[in-house]
Short mmCIF file of C-alpha atoms in Angstrom, two decimals:
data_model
loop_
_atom_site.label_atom_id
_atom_site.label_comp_id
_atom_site.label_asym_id
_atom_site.label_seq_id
_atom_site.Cartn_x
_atom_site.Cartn_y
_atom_site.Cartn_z
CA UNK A 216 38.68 44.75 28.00
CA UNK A 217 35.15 43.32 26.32
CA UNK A 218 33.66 46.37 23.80
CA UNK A 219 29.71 47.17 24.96
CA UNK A 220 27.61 46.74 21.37
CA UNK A 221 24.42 48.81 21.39
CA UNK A 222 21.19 46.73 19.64
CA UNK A 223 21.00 49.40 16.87
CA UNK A 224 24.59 49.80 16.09
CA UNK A 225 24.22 52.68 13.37
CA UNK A 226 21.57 55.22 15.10
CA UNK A 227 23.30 58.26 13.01
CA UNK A 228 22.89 56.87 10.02
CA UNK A 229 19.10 56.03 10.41
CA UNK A 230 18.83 59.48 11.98
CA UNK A 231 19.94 61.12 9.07
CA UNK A 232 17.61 58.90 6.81
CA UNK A 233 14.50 60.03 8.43
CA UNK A 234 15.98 63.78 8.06
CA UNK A 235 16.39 63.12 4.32
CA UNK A 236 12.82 61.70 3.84
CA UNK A 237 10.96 64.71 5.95
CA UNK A 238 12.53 66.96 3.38
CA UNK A 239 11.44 64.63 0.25
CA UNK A 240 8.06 64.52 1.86
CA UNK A 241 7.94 68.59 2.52
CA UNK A 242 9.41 69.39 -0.77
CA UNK A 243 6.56 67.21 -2.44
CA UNK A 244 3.74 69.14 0.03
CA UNK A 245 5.34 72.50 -1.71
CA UNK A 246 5.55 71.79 -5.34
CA UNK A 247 1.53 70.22 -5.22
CA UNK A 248 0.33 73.41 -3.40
CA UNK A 249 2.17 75.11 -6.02
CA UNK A 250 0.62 73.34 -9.20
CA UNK A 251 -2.40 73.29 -7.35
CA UNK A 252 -2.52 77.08 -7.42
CA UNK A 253 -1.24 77.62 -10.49
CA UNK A 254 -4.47 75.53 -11.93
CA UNK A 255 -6.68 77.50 -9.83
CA UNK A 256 -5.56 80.72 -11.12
CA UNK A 257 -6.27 79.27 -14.50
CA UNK A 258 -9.67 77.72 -13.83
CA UNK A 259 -10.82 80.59 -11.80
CA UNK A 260 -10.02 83.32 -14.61
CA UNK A 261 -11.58 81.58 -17.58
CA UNK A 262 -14.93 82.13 -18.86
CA UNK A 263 -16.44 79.19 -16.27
CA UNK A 264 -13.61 78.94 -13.90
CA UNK A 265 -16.04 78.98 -10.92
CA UNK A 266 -18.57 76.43 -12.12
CA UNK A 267 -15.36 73.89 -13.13
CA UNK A 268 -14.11 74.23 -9.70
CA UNK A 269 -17.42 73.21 -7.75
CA UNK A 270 -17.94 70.84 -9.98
CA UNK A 271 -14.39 69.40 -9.56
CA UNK A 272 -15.17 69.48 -5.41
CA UNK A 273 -18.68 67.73 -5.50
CA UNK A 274 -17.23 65.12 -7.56
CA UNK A 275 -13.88 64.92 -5.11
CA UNK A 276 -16.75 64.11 -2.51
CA UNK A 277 -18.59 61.80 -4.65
CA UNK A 278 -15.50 59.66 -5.32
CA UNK A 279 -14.17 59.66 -1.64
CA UNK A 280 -17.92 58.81 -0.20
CA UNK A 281 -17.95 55.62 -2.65
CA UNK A 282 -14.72 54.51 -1.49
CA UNK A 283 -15.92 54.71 1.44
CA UNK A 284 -18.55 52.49 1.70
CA UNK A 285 -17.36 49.90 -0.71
CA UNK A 286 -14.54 49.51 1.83
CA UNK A 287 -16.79 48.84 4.50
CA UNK A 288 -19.42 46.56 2.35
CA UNK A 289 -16.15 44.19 1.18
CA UNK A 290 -13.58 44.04 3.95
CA UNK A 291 -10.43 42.26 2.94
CA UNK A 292 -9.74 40.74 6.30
CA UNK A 293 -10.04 37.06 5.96
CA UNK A 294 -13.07 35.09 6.95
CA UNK A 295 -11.72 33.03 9.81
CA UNK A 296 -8.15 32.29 11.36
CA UNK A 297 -5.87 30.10 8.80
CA UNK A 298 -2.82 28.22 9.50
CA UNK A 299 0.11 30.64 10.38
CA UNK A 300 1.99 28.41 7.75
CA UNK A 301 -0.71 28.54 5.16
CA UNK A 302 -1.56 25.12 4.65
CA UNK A 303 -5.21 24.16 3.95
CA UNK A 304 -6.77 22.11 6.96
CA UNK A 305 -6.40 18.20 6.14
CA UNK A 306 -8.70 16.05 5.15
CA UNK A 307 -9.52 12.08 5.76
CA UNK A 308 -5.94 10.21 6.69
CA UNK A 309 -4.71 6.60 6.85
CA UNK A 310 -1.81 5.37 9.02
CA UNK A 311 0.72 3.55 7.02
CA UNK A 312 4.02 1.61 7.83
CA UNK A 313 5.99 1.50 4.75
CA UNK A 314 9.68 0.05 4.94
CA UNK A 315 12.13 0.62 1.98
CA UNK A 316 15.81 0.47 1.37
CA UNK A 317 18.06 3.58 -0.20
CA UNK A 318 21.55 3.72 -0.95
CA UNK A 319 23.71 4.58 2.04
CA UNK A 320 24.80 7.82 0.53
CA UNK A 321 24.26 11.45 1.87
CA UNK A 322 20.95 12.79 0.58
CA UNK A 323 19.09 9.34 -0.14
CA UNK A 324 17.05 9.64 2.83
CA UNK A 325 16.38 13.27 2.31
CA UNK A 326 15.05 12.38 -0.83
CA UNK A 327 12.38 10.15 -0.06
CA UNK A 328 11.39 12.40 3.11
CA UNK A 329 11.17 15.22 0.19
CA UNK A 330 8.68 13.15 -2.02
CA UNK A 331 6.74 12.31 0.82
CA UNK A 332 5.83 16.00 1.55
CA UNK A 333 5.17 16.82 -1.61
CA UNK A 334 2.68 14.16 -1.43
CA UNK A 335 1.61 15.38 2.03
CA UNK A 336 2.09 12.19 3.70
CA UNK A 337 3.18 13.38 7.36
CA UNK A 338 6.29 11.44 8.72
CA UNK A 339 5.31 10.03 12.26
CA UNK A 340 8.11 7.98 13.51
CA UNK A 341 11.16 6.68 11.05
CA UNK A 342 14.12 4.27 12.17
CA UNK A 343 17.09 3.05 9.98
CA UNK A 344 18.54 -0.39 9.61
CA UNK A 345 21.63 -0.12 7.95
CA UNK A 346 22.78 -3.13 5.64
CA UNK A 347 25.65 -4.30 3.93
CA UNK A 348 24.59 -2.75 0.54
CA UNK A 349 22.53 0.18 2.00
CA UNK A 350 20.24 1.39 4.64
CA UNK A 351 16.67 -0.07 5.10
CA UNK A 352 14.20 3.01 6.48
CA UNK A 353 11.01 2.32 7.97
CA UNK A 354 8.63 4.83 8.49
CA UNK A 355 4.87 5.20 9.83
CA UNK A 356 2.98 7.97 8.08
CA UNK A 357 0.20 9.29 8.37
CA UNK A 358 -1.02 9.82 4.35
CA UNK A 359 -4.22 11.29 2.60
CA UNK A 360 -6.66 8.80 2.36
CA UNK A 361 -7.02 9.45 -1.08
CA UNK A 362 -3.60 8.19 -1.87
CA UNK A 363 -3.73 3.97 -1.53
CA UNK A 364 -0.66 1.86 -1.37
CA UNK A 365 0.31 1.62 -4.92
CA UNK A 366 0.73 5.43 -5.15
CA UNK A 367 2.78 5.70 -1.80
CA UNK A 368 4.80 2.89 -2.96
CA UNK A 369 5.71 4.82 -6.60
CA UNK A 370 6.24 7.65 -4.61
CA UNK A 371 9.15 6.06 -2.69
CA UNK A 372 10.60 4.41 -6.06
CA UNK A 373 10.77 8.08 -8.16
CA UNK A 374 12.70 8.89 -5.08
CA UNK A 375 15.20 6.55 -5.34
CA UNK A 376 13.92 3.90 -2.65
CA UNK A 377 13.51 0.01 -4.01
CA UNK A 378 11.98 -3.32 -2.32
CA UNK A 379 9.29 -1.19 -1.02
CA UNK A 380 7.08 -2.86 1.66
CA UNK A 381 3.42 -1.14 2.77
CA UNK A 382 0.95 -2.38 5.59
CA UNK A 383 -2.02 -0.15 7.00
CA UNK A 384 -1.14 0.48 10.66
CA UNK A 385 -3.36 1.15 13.61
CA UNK A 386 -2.97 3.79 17.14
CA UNK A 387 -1.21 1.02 18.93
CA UNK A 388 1.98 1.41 16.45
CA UNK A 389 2.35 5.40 17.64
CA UNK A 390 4.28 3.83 20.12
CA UNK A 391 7.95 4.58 19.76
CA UNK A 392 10.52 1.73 19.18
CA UNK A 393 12.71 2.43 22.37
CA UNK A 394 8.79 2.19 24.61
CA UNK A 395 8.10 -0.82 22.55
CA UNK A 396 10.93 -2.89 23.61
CA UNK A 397 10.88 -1.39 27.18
CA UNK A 398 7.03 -2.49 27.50
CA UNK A 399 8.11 -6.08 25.82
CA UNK A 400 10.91 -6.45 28.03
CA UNK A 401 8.81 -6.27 31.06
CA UNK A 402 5.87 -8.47 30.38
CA UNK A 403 8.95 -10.58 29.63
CA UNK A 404 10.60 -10.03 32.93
CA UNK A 405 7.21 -10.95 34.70
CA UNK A 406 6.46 -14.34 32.82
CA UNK A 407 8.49 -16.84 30.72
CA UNK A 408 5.63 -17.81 28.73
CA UNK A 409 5.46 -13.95 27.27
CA UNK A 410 8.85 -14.43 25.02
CA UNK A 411 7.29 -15.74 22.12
CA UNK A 412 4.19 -13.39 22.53
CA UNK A 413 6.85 -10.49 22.85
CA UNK A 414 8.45 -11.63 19.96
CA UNK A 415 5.89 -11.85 17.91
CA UNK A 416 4.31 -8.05 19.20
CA UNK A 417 7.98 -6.61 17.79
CA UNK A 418 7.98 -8.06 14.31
CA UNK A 419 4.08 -8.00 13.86
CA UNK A 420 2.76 -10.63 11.16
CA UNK A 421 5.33 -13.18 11.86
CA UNK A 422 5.07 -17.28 13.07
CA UNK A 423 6.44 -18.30 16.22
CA UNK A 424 7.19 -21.78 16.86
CA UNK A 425 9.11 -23.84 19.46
CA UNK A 426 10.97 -26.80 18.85
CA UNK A 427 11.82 -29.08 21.97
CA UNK A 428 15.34 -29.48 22.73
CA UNK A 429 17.18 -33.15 20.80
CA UNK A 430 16.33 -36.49 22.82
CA UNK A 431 20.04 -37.44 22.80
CA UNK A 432 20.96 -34.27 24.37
CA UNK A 433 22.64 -32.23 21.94
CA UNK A 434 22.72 -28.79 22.36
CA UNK A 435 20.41 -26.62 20.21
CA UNK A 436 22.20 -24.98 17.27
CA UNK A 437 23.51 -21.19 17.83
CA UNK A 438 21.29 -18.08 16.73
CA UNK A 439 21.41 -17.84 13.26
CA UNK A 440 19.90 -15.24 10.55
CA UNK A 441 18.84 -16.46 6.92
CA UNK A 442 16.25 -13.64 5.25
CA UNK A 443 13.05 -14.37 6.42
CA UNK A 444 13.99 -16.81 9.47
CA UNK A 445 15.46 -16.69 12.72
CA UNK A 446 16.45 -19.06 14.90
CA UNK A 447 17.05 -18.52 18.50
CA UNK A 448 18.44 -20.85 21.25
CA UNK A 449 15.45 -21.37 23.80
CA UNK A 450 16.69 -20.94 27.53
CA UNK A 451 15.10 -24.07 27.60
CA UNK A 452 17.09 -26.24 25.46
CA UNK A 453 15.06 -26.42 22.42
CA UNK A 454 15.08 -23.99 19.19
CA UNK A 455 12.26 -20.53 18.75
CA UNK A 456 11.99 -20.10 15.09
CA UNK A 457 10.57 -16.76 13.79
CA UNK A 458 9.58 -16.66 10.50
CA UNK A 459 8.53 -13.42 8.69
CA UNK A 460 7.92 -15.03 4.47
CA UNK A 461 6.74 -11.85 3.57
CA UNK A 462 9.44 -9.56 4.89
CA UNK A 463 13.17 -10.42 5.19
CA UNK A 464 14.68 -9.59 8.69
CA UNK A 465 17.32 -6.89 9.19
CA UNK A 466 20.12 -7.44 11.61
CA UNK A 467 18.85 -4.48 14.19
CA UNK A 468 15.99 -6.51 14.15
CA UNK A 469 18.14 -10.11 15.04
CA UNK A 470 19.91 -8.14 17.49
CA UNK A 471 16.46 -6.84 19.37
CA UNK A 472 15.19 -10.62 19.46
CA UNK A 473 18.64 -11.80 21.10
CA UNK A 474 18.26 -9.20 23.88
CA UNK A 475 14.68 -10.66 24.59
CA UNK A 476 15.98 -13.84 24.48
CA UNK A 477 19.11 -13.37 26.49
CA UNK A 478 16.90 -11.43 29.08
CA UNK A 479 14.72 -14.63 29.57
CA UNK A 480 17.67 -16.67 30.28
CA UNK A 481 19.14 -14.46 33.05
CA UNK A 482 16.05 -14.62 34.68
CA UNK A 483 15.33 -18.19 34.44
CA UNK A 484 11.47 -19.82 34.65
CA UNK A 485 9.13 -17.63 36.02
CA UNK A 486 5.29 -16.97 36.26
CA UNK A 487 2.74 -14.71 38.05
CA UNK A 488 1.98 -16.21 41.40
CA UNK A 489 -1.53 -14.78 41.48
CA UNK A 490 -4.42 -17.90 42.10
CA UNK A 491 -8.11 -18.29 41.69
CA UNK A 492 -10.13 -20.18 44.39
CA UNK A 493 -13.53 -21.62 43.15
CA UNK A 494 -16.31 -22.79 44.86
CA UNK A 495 -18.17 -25.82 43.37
CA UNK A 496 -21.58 -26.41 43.35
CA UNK A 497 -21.07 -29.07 46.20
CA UNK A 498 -19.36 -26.04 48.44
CA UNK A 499 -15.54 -27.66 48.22
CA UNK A 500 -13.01 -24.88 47.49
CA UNK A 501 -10.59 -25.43 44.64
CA UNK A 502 -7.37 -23.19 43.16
CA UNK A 503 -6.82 -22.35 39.94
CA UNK A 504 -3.24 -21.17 38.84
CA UNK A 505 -0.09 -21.27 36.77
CA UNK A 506 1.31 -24.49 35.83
CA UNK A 507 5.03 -25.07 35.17
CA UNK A 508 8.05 -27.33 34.89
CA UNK A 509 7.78 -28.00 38.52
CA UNK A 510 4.71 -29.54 38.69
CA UNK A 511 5.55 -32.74 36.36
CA UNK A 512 5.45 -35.11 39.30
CA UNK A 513 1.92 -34.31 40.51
CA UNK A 514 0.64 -33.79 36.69
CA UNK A 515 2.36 -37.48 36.12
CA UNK A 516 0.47 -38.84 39.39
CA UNK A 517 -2.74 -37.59 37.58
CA UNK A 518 -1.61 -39.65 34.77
CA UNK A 519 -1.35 -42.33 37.09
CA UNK A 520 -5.38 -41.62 38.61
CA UNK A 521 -6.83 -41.09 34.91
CA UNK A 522 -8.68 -44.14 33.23
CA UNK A 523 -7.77 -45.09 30.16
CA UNK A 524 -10.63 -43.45 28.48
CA UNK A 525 -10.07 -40.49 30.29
CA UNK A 526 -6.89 -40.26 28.59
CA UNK A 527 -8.18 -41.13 25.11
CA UNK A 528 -10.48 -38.57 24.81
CA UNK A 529 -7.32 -36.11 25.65
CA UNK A 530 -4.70 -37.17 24.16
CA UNK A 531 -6.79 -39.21 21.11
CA UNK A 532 -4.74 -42.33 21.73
CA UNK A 533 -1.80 -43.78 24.19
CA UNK A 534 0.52 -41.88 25.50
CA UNK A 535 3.61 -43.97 25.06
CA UNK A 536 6.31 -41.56 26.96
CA UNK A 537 4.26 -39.48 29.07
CA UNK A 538 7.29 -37.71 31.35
CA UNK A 539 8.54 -35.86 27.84
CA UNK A 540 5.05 -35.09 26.26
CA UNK A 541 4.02 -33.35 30.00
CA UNK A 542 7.42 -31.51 30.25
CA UNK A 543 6.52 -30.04 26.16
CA UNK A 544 3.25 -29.17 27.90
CA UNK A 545 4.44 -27.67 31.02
CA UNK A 546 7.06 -25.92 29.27
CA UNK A 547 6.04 -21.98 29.25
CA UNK A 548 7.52 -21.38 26.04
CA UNK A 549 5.24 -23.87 24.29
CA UNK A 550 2.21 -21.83 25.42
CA UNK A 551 0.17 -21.24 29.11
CA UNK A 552 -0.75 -24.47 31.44
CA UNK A 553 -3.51 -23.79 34.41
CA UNK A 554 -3.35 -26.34 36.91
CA UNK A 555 -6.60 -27.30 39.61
CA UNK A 556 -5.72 -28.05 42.86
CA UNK A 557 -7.53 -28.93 45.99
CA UNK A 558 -7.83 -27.88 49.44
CA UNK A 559 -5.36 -30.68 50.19
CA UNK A 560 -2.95 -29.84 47.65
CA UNK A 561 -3.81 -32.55 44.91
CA UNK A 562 -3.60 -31.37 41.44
CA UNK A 563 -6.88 -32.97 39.58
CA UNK A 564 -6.85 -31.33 35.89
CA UNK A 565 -4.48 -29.30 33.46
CA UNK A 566 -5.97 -26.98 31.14
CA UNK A 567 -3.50 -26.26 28.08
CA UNK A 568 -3.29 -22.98 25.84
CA UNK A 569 -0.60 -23.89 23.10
CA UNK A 570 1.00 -21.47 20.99
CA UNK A 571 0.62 -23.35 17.41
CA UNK A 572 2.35 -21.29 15.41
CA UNK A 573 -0.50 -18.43 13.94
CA UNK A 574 -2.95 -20.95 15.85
CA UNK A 575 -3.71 -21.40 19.29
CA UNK A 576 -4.57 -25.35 20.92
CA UNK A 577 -6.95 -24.96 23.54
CA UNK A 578 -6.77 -28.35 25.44
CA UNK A 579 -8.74 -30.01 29.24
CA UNK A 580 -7.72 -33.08 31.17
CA UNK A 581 -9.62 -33.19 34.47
CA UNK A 582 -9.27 -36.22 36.68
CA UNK A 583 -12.49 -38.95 36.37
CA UNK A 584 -13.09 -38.07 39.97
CA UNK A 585 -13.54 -34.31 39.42
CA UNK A 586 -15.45 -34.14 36.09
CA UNK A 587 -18.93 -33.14 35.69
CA UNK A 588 -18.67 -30.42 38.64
CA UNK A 589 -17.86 -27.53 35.62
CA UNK A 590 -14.19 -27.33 36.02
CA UNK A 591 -13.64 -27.98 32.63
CA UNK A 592 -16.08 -24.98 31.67
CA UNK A 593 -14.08 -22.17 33.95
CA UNK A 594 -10.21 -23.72 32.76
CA UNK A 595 -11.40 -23.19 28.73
CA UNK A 596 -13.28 -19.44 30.05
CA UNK A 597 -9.69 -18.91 31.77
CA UNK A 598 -7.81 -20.69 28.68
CA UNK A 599 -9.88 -18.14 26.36
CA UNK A 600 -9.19 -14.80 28.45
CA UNK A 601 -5.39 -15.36 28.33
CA UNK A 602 -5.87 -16.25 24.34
CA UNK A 603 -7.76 -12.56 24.36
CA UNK A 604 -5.00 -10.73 25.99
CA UNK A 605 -2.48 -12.04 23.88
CA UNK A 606 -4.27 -10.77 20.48
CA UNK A 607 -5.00 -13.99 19.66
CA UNK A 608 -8.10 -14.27 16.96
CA UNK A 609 -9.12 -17.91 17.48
CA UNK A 610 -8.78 -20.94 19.29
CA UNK A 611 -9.08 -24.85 18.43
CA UNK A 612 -10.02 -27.84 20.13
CA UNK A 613 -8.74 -30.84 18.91
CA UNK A 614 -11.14 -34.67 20.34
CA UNK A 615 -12.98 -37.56 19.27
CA UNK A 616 -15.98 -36.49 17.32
CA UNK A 617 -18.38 -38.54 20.38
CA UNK A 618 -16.96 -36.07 23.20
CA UNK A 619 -19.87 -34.91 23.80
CA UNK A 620 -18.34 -33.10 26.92
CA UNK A 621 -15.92 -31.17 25.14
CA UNK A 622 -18.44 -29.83 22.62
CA UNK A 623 -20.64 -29.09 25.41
CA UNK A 624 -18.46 -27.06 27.10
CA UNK A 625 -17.08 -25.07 24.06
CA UNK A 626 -20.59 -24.38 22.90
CA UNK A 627 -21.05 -22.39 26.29
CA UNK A 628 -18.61 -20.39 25.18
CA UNK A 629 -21.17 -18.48 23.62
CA UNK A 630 -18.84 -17.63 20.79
CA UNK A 631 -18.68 -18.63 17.05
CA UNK A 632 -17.46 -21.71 16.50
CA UNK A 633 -16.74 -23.67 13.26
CA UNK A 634 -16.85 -27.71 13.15
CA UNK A 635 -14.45 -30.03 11.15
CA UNK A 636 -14.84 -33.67 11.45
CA UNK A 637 -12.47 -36.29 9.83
CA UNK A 638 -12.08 -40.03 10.52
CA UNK A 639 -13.49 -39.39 14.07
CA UNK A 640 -11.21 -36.73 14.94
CA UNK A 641 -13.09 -33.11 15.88
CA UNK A 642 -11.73 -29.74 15.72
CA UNK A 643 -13.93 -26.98 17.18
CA UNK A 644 -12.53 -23.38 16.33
CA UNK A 645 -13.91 -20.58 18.22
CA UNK A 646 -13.59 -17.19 17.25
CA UNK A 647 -12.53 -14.66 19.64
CA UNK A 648 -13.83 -11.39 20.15
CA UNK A 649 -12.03 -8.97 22.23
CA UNK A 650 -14.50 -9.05 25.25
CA UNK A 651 -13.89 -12.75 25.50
CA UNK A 652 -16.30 -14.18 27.08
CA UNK A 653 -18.17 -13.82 31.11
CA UNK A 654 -15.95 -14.00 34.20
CA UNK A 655 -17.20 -17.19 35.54
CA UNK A 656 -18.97 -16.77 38.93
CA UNK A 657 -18.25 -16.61 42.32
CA UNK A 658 -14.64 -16.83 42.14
CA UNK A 659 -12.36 -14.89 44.06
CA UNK A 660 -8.55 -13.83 43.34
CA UNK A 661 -5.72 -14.37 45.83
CA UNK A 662 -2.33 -13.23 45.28
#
């Protein structure tokens, strides 16, 4: 049967305790009245007894009115609420993300997380990669501004931590790992032409490029890790290098790329269905949407329409095998295509946003029929807005230096742009702000 166990096990012995102190307390009461009598019996029969013993009251009242109101002029109680762990209230911070490798032995960690509070740098989110010859930690702190990235760094190495890596961080990496790649995952599962954009969002500074698949048909080599590089098999058939110089990969990190990867290839080519329909100046109605691998016949019967020029200005010479150059274009993983059609279904210009490693091609090829009505003007607007929301900083146009069109339309823009001119070529770079730039008008959206 279960014993009942009271909250104050030992009430006798407490009760006893008090018992014992009453009787300290009383006996103390006795022997002062005592000595206090036997010193008024002295005072009051000497030769000024009663004079000693007023005196000895008014200054008993003197004494206990001063300590009085000094008690009341300086109160002790503090002058507003403090922490209820007693730190002092922080000052100016800086977000950090600092990655550095410990030995994989108990403590290691513990050490470096003990250095960092006792140089009050507040641990926001840490993960481990663990490694052959260790475990690489990487943490985002929030740190005194006071204390740059030199001094966090030596921090980390008294603690025992070594190939320490800093970079100031911003709100947007508060967001946990596990959200991260859920977020990444579905812009991926929406559109095949996110994958290198999601790739390079997890690894942050990093280049992306795509390399088309072999002309004789051999398959792409398998995924492979070596430091600073990756290389993935594209869905596709080509190659998606990542490339990190600064920063060697860790195989967690490998393994999160592969699941992006092997995601895109389950769910084969794909793109938001949405479309734009414009109305020209003339009144004809014209639709403005994704481009992909299934529109190389009607963007090779363009081909066919274009005059020579036409194509010259676009492509800055012949195009001797124009079937594989518009499937590299068309391709999502090489960047975003917009495609014009008209009310009949005729596809009369391709607007181009390649992914150029850290730079970003911005290139128009509008049929001779259908140029000078300002399609060109709302692609590179659209072109620019999808550069925008993919953090992109700038954009390039690459044409012949008397394309007096293409400047044209990238001046209205209304951005910065920079001019390079060599042997006749042009590149135009516009930099991007993260407005972008005016909706164009009267243009409405149907899904």
């Amino acid at each position: 049967m279960p014993q009942l166990t009271s909250s104050n096990p030992r009430p006798s012995r407490s009760r006893h305790h008090h018992w014992r102190r009453d009787l300290v307390e009383l006996s103390a009461v006795f022997t002062a009245v005592a000595f206090a009598d036997l010193v008024a019996n002295v005072v009051v029969h000497g030769p000024e007894g009663p004079v000693l013993l007023a005196a000895s009251a008014v200054a008993l009242l003197a004494t206990a009115g001063f300590h009085i109101w000094w008690a009341r002029r300086h109160s002790h109680a503090p002058p507003g609420p403090a922490p209820a762990d007693g730190t002092q209230e922080p000052g100016p911070t800086t977000l950090w993300r600092l990655r550095t490798t410990v030995r994989d032995t108990p403590g290691s960690l513990g050490a470096v997380c003990m250095a960092l509070a006792d140089a009050h740098v507040d641990i926001l989110t840490l993960q481990t990669h663990p490694l052959a010859d260790g475990t690489v930690d990487e943490f985002l702190l929030r740190a005194p501004a006071a204390l740059p990235a030199h001094a966090l760094a030596q921090v980390i190495g008294a603690a025992g931590g070594r190939d320490t890596w800093t970079e100031r961080a911003d709100a947007h990496d508060l967001v946990d790992t596990p959200t991260r790649m859920l977020n990444l995952a579905t812009r991926t599962a929406l559109d095949a032409a996110e994958l290198p954009l999601a790739l390079r969002r997890l690894f942050g500074r990093c280049t992306i490029r795509s390399v088309p698949a072999p002309k004789d048909g051999t398959p792409a080599p398998e995924d492979t890790l070596e430091e600073t590089m990756m290389r993935l098999r594209d869905p596709s058939g080509g190659t998606i290098i990542v490339e990190r110089a600064y920063l060697p990969f860790t195989p967690t990190e490998f393994a999160r790329a592969r699941a992006l990867v092997e995601l895109d290839a389950r769910l084969g080519v794909r793109m938001p269905a949405s479309r734009d329909v414009l109305t020209l100046p003339e009144g004809n109605e014209i639709t403005i949407r994704r481009a992909g691998p299934e529109d190389l016949d009607a963007a090779r019967a363009m081909h066919d329409r274009c005059s020579p020029d036409t194509l010259a200005q676009r492509y800055h010479g012949p195009v001797p095998d124009a079937d594989r150059y518009l499937r590299h274009l068309l391709s999502p993983r090489f960047g975003r295509t917009l495609a014009v059609e008209t009310a009949s279904g005729r596809l009369v210009a391709l607007a181009h946003l390649l992914w150029d490693g850290d730079e970003n091609e911005v290139a128009l090829l509008v049929e001779d029929e259908w140029q000078r009505r300002g399609i060109g003007a709302q692609l590179l607007r659209k072109l620019v807005g999808h550069a925008v929301e993919a953090g992109r900083g700038s954009v390039y146009a690459v044409t012949r230096s008397n394309n007096t069109g293409m400047v044209a339309t990238m001046r209205d823009l209304g951005l910065p742009l920079d001019y390079q001119v060599e042997d006749g070529t042009l590149v135009i770079t516009a930099t991007l702000t993260p407005s972008g730039v005016p909706s164009p008008p009267r243009v409405t959206s149907r899904n």
